[in-house]
Coordinates of C-alpha atoms in Angstrom, one line a residue:
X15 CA -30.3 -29.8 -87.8
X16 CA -31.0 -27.3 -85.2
X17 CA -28.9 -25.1 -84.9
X18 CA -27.0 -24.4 -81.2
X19 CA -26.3 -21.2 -79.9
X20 CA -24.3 -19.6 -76.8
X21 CA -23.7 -16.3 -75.5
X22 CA -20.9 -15.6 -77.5
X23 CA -21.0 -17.6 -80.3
X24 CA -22.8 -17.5 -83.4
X25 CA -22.4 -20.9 -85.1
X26 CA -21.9 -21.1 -88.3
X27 CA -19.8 -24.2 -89.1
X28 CA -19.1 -24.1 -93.0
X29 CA -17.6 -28.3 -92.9
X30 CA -15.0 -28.7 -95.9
X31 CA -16.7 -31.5 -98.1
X32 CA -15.2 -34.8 -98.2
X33 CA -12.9 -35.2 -101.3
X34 CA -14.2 -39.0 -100.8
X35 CA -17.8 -38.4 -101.9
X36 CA -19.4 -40.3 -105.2
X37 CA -18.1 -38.8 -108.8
X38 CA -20.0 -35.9 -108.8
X39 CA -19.9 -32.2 -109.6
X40 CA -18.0 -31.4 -107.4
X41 CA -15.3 -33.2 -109.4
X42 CA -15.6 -31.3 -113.0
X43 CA -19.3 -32.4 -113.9
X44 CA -21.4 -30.2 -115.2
X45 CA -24.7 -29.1 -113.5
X46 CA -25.3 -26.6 -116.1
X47 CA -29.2 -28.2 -117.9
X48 CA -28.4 -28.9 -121.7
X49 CA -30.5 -26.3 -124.0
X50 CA -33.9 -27.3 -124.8
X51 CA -33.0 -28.0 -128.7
X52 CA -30.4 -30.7 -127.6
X53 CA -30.6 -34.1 -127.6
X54 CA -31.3 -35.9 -124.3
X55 CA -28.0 -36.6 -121.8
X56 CA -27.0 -40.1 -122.1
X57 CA -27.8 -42.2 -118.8
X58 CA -25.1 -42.7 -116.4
X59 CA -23.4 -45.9 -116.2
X60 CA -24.1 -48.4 -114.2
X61 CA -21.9 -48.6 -111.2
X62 CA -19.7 -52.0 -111.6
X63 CA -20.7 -55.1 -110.1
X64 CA -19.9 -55.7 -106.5
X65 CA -17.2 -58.7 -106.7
X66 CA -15.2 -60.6 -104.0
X67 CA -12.3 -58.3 -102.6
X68 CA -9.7 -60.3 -104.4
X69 CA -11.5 -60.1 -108.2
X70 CA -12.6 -56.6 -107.4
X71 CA -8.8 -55.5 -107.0
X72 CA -7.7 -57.4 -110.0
X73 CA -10.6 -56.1 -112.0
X74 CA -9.3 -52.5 -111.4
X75 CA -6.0 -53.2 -111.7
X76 CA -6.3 -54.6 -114.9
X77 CA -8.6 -52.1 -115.9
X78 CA -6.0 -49.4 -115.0
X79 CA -3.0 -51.4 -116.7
X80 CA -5.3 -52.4 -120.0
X81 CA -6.3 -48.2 -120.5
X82 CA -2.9 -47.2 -120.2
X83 CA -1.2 -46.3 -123.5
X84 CA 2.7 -46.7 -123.8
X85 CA 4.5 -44.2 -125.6
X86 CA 5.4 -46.1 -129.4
X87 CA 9.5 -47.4 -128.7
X88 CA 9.0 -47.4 -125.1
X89 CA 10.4 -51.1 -124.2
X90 CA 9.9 -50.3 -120.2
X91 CA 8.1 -47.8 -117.8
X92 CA 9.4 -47.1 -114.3
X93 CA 6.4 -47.5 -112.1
X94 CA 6.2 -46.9 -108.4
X95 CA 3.2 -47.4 -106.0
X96 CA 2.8 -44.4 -103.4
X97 CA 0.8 -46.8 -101.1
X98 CA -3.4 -47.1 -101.3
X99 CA -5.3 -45.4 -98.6
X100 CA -8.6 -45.3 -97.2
X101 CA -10.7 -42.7 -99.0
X102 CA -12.2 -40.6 -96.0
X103 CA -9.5 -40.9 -93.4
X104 CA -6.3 -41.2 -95.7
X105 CA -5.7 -44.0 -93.5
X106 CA -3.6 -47.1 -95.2
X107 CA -5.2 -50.2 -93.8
X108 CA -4.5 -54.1 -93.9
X109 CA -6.8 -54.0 -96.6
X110 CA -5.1 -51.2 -98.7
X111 CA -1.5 -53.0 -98.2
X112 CA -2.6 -56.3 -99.4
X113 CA -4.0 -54.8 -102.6
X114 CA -0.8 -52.9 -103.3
X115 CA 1.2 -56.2 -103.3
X116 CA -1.1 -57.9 -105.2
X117 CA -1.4 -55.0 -107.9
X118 CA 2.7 -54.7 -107.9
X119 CA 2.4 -58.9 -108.4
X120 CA 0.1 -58.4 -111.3
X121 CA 2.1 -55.6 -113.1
X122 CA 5.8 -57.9 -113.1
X123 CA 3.8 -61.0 -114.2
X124 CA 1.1 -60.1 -117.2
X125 CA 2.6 -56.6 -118.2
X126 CA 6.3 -56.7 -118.4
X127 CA 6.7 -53.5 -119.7
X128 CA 6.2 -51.8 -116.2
X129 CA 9.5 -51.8 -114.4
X130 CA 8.7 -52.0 -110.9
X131 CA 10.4 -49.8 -108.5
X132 CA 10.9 -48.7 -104.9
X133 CA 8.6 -45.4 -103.7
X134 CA 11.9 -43.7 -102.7
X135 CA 13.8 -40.4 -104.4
X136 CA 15.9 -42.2 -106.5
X137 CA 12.9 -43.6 -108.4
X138 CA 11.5 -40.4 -108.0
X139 CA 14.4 -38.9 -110.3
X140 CA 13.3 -40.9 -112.9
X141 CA 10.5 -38.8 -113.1
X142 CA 8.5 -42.9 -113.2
X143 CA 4.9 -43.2 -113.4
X144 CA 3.2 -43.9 -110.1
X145 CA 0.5 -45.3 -109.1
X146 CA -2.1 -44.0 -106.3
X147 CA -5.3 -45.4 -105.5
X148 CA -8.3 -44.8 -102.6
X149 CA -10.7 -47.7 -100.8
X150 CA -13.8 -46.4 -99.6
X151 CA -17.0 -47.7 -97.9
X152 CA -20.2 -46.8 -100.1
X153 CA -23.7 -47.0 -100.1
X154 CA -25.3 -49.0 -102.9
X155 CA -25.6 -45.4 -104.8
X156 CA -22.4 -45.1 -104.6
X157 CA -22.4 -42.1 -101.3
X158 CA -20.0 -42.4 -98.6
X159 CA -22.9 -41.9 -96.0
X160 CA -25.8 -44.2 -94.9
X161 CA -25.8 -47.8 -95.2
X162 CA -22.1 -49.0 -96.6
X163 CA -22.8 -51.9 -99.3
X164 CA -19.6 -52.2 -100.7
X165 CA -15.8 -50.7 -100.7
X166 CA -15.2 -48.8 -104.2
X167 CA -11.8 -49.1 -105.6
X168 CA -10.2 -46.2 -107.5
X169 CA -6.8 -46.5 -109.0
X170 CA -5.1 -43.9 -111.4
X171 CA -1.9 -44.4 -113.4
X172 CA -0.1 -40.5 -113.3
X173 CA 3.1 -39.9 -115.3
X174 CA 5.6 -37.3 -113.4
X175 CA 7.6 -36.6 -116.5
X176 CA 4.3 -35.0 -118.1
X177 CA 2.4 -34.4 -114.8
X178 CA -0.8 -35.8 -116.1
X179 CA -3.0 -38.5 -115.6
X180 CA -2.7 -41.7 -117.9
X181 CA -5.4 -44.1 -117.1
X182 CA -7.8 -45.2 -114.4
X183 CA -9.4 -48.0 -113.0
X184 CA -12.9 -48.9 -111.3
X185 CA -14.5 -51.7 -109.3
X186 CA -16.3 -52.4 -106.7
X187 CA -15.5 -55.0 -104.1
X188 CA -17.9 -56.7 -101.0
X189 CA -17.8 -55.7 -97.3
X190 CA -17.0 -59.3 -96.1
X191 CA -13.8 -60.8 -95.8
X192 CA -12.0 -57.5 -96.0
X193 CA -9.8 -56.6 -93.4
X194 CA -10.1 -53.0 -92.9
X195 CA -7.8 -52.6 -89.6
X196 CA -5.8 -49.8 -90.0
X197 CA -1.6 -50.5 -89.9
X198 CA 0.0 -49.4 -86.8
X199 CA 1.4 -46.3 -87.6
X200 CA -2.5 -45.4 -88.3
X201 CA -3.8 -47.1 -86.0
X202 CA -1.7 -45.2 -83.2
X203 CA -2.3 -41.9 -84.5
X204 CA -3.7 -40.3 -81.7
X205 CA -5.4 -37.1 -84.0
X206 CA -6.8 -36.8 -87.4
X207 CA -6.9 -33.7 -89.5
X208 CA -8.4 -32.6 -93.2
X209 CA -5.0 -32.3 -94.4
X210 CA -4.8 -30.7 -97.9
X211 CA -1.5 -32.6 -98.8
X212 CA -3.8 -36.4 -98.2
X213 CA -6.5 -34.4 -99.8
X214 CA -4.2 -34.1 -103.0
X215 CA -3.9 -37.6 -103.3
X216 CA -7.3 -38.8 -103.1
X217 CA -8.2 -35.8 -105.7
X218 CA -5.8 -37.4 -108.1
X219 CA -7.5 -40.3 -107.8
X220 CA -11.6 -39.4 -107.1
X221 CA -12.9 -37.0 -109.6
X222 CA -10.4 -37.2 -112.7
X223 CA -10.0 -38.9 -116.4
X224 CA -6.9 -39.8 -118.9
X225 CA -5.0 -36.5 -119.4
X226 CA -5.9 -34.7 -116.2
X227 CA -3.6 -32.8 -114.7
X228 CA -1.9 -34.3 -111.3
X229 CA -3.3 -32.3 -108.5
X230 CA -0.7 -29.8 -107.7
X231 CA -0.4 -30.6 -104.1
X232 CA 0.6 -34.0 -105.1
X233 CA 2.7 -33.6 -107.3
X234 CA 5.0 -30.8 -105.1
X235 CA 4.5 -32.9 -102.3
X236 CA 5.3 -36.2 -103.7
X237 CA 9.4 -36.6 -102.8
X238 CA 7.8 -35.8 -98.5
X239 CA 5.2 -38.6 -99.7
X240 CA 8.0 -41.1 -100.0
X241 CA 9.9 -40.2 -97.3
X242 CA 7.0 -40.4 -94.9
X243 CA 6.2 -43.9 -96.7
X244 CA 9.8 -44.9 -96.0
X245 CA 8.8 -43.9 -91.9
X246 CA 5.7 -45.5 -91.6
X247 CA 7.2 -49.0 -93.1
X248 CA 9.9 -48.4 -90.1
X249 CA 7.2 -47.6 -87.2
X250 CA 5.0 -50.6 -88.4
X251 CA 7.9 -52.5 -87.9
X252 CA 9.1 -51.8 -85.0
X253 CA 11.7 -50.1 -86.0
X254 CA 11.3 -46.6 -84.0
X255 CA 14.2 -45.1 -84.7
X256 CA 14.8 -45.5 -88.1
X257 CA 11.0 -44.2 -88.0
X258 CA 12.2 -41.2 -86.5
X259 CA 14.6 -40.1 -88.7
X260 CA 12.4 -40.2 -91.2
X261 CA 9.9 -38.4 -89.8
X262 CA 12.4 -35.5 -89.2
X263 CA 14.0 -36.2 -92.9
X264 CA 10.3 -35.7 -94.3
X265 CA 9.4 -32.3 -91.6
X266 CA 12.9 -30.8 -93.2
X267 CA 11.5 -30.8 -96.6
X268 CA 8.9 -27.8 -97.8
X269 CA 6.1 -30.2 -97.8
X270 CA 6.7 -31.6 -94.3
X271 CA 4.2 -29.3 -92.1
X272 CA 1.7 -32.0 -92.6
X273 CA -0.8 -35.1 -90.6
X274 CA 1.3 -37.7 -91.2
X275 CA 4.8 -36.4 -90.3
X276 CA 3.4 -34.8 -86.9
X277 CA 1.7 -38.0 -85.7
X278 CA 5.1 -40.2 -86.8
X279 CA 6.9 -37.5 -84.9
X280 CA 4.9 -37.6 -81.4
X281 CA 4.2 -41.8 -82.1
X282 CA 8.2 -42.1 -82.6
X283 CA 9.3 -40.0 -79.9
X284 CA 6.6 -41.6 -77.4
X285 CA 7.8 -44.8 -78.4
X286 CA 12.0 -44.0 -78.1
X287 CA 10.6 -42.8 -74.3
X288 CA 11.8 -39.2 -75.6
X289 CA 8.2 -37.1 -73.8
X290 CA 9.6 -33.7 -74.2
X291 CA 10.3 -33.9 -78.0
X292 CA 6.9 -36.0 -78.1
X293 CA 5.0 -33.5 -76.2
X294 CA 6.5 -30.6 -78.6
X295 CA 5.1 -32.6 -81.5
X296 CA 2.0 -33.1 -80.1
X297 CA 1.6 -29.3 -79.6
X298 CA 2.7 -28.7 -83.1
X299 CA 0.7 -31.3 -84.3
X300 CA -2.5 -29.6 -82.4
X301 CA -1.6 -26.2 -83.8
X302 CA -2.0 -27.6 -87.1
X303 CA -5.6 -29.2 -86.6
X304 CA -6.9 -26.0 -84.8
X305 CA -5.2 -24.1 -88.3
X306 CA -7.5 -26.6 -90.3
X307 CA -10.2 -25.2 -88.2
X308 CA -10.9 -29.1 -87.4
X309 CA -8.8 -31.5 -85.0
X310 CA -10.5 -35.0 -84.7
X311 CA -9.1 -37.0 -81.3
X312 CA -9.7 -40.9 -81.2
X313 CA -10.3 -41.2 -77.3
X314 CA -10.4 -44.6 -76.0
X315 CA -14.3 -45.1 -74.1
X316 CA -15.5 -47.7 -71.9
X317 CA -18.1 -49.3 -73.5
X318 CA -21.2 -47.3 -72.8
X319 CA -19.7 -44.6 -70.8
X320 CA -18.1 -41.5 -70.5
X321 CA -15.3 -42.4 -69.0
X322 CA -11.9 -43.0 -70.6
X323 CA -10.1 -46.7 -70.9
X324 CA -8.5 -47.4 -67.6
X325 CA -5.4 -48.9 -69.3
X326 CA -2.3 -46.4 -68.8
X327 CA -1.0 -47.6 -72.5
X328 CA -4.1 -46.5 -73.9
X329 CA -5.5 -43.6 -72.3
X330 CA -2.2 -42.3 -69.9
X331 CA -1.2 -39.2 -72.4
X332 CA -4.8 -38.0 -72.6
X333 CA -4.5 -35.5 -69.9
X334 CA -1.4 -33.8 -72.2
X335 CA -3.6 -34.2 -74.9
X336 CA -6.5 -32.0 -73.4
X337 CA -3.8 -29.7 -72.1
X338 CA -2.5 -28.9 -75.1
X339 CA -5.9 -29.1 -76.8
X340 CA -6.9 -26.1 -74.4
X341 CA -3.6 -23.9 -74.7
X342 CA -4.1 -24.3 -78.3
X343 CA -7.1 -22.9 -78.4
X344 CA -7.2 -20.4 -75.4
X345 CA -3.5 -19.0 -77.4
X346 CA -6.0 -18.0 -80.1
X347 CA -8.5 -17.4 -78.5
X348 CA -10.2 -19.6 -80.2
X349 CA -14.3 -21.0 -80.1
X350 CA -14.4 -24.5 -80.0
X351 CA -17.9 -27.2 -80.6
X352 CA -16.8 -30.2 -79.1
X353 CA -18.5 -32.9 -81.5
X354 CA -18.9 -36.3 -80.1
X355 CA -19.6 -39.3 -82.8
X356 CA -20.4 -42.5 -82.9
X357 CA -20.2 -46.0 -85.2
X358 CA -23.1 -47.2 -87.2
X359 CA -23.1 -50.7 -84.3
X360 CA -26.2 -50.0 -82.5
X361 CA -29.2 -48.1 -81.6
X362 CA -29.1 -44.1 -83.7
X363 CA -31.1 -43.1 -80.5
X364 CA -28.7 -44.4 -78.1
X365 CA -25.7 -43.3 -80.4
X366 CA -27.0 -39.8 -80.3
X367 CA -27.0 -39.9 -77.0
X368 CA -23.7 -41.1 -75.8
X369 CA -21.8 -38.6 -78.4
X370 CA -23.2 -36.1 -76.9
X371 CA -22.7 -37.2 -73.2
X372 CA -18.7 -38.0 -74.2
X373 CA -18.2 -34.4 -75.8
X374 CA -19.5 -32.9 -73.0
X375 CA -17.4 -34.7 -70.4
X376 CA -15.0 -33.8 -73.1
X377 CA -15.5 -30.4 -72.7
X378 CA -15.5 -30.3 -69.2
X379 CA -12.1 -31.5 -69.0
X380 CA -10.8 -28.9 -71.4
X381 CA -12.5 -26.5 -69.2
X382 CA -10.8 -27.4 -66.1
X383 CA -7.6 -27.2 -68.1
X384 CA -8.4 -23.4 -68.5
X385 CA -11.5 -21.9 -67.5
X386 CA -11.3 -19.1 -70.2
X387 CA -12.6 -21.8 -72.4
X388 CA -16.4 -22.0 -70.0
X389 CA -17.8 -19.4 -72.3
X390 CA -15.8 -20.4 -75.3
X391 CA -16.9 -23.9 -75.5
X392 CA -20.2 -26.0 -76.1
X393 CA -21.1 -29.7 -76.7
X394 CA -22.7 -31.6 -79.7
X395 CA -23.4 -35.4 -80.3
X396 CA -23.8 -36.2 -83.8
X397 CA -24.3 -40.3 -83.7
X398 CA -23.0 -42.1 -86.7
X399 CA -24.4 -39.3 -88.6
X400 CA -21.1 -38.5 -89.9
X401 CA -19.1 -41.3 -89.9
X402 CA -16.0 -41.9 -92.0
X403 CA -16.3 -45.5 -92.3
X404 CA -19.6 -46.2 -91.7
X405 CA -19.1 -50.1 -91.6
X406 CA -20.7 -50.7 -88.1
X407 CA -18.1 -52.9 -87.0
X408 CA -17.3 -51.3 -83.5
X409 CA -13.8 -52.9 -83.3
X410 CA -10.6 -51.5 -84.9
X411 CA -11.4 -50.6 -88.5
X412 CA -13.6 -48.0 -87.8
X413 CA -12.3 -46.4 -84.8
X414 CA -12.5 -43.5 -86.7
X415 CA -16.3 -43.0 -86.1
X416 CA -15.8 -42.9 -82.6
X417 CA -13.4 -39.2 -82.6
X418 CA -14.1 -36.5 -80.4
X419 CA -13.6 -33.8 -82.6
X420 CA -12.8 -29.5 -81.6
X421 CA -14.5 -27.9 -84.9
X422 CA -13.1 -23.9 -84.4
X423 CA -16.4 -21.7 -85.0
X424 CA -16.9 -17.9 -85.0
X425 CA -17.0 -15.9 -81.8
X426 CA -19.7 -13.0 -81.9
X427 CA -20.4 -11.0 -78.3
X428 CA -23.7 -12.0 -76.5

């Protein structure tokens, strides 16, 4: 890619890798070439067949149960589920939800010695085992970019009392049929953000084996995890309040500075009609992207254009949005590529194009918000180059591919 330059900024954008990629290196493998007296490296596995959704989620879940060895006189384990998410976003999905029910449904009816419990901190003081697991879009290699032929399904068994990792499980399941629509909580979420906590618990999942440790992250982080799980469960109900003081219960704790809890906090606010204490959030919640170095908006488009949605639901709190967007980064003085991306529905030529065209109206309007930002800004359209999801769906489930996103890059003097 070429790279883009303006008077004061050299750009140099050094993108964290996805913790979502294939099993790789990157996870513990070894790259080093075995010495030339050794016998040849065994081939790698085949990747598992591509199944419907509903054997591909049985398959790993009994896969996951079947590996797991229980301590000699143990009659019953505690088990809780922290809830399935999407591997790139971290998002939990309709998709993800119906597989934890269905793996809980398993575990009471063909292995009885799981005792199945609530994801809540009185389970939690049982030290139980729990149970995480990722859904992600892949390529027939097994890459989360290009073509998506399948969702792979990761599930690992950890034990808190000995902070390692007790079995895992594998399959693949096909695109169709699966409902990938993110739940409401997610769905909402105005911002996304590489958030290391969500990066912990795909980790635990992606890229480890039997008697790992649990990543620490996790595992410090995992008493917020159930509070937060507790909130979202409220907000996709309806139940805003209750939403809210969960939200607050989980920002109180020392892993509470994270995605989740400040999206919860500006949705729950925004939807109790409290806009002070929602615009707060959303200004912590945009100092916190801008610390990541990446802050990823979902702005609502017409179709085709550069404009936003003319719905006031929808698109009524951007103009806070790019206020805060620009105080952010003006406060720290901050240089900002405004990346514009697309889903994989449609022409790459035309794709390319529109990014581009909708990060630099984009940009504009952060502009006029503060016009210290004019030589502190540019504009880049990447396509469906890098999208998350990568489905080509162009409806809810991959909303995700359509972000604007304010990547913080080094300032040098023209």
């Amino acid at each position: 890619m070429k790279r883009k330059t303006i008077p004061i900024l050299a750009l140099a954008i050094g993108l964290a890798s996805s913790a979502c990629t294939n099993m790789s290196p990157l996870f513990g493998g070894s790259t080093t070439a075995p010495a030339p007296s050794a016998p040849a490296q065994a081939a790698a596995p085949a990747p598992p067949p591509i199944l419907p959704f509903d054997d591909a989620v049985l398959a790993a879940a009994n896969d996951v149960f079947a590996r797991a060895s229980v301590p000699a006189g143990t009659e019953r384990i505690a088990l809780v589920v922290d809830p399935l998410v999407d591997g790139m976003a971290g998002e939990q999905t309709a998709a993800t939800r119906a597989m934890g029910e269905r793996i809980a449904e398993l575990a009471r009816s063909r292995y009885p010695h799981f005792e199945i419990l609530p994801f809540d901190s009185a389970s939690l003081r049982r030290a139980p085992w729990v149970l995480v697991g990722t859904f992600t879009p892949v390529s027939a290699e097994g890459r989360t970019e290009g073509s998506r032929a399948a969702y792979r399904i990761c599930l690992a068994l950890a034990d808190l009392g000995s902070g390692r990792i007790v079995s895992k499980g594998l399959a693949r399941s096909q695109l169709e049929g699966v409902d990938g629509t993110p739940l409401a909580s997610f769905r909402d979420s105005p911002a996304w953000v590489r958030d290391p906590r969500v990066e912990a618990y795909i980790r635990t999942c992606q890229g480890t084996k039997a008697g790992d440790p649990i990543q620490p992250a996790y595992l410090d982080g995992i008493l917020t995890a159930s509070l937060i799980s507790q909130a979202v469960e409220a907000y996709n109900a309806g139940r805003y309040r209750e939403a809210l003081e969960r939200y607050e219960a989980a920002e109180a704790t020392p892993a509470g500075r994270q995605l989740r809890v400040l999206n919860g906090l500006y949705l729950a606010n925004t939807r109790l009609g409290h806009a002070e204490a929602a615009g707060r959030a959303f200004g912590r919640l945009v100092d916190f992207g801008l610390e990541q170095q990446r802050l990823a908006m979902k702005f609502l488009f017409r179709p085709g254009s550069t404009g936003f949605v003319a719905e006031r639901r929808l698109s009524g709190a951007y103009p806070m949005w790019l206020a805060e967007i620009a105080r952010g980064a003006a406060a720290r003085e901050a240089c900002l590529e405004v990346a514009g991306h697309a889903s994989r529905s449609g022409p790459e030529p035309l794709n390319e194009r529109l990014s581009l065209l909708r990060a630099e109206a984009v940009r504009g309007l952060l502009v006029a918000n503060d016009a210290r930002l004019t030589t502190r800004t540019i504009a880049a359209g990447y396509g469906s180059r890098e999208a998350m999801v990568g489905t080509g769906r162009g409806d809810a489930s991959d909303a995700m591919d359509r972000r604007v996103e304010f990547r913080v890059v080094n300032c040098a003097p023209a």
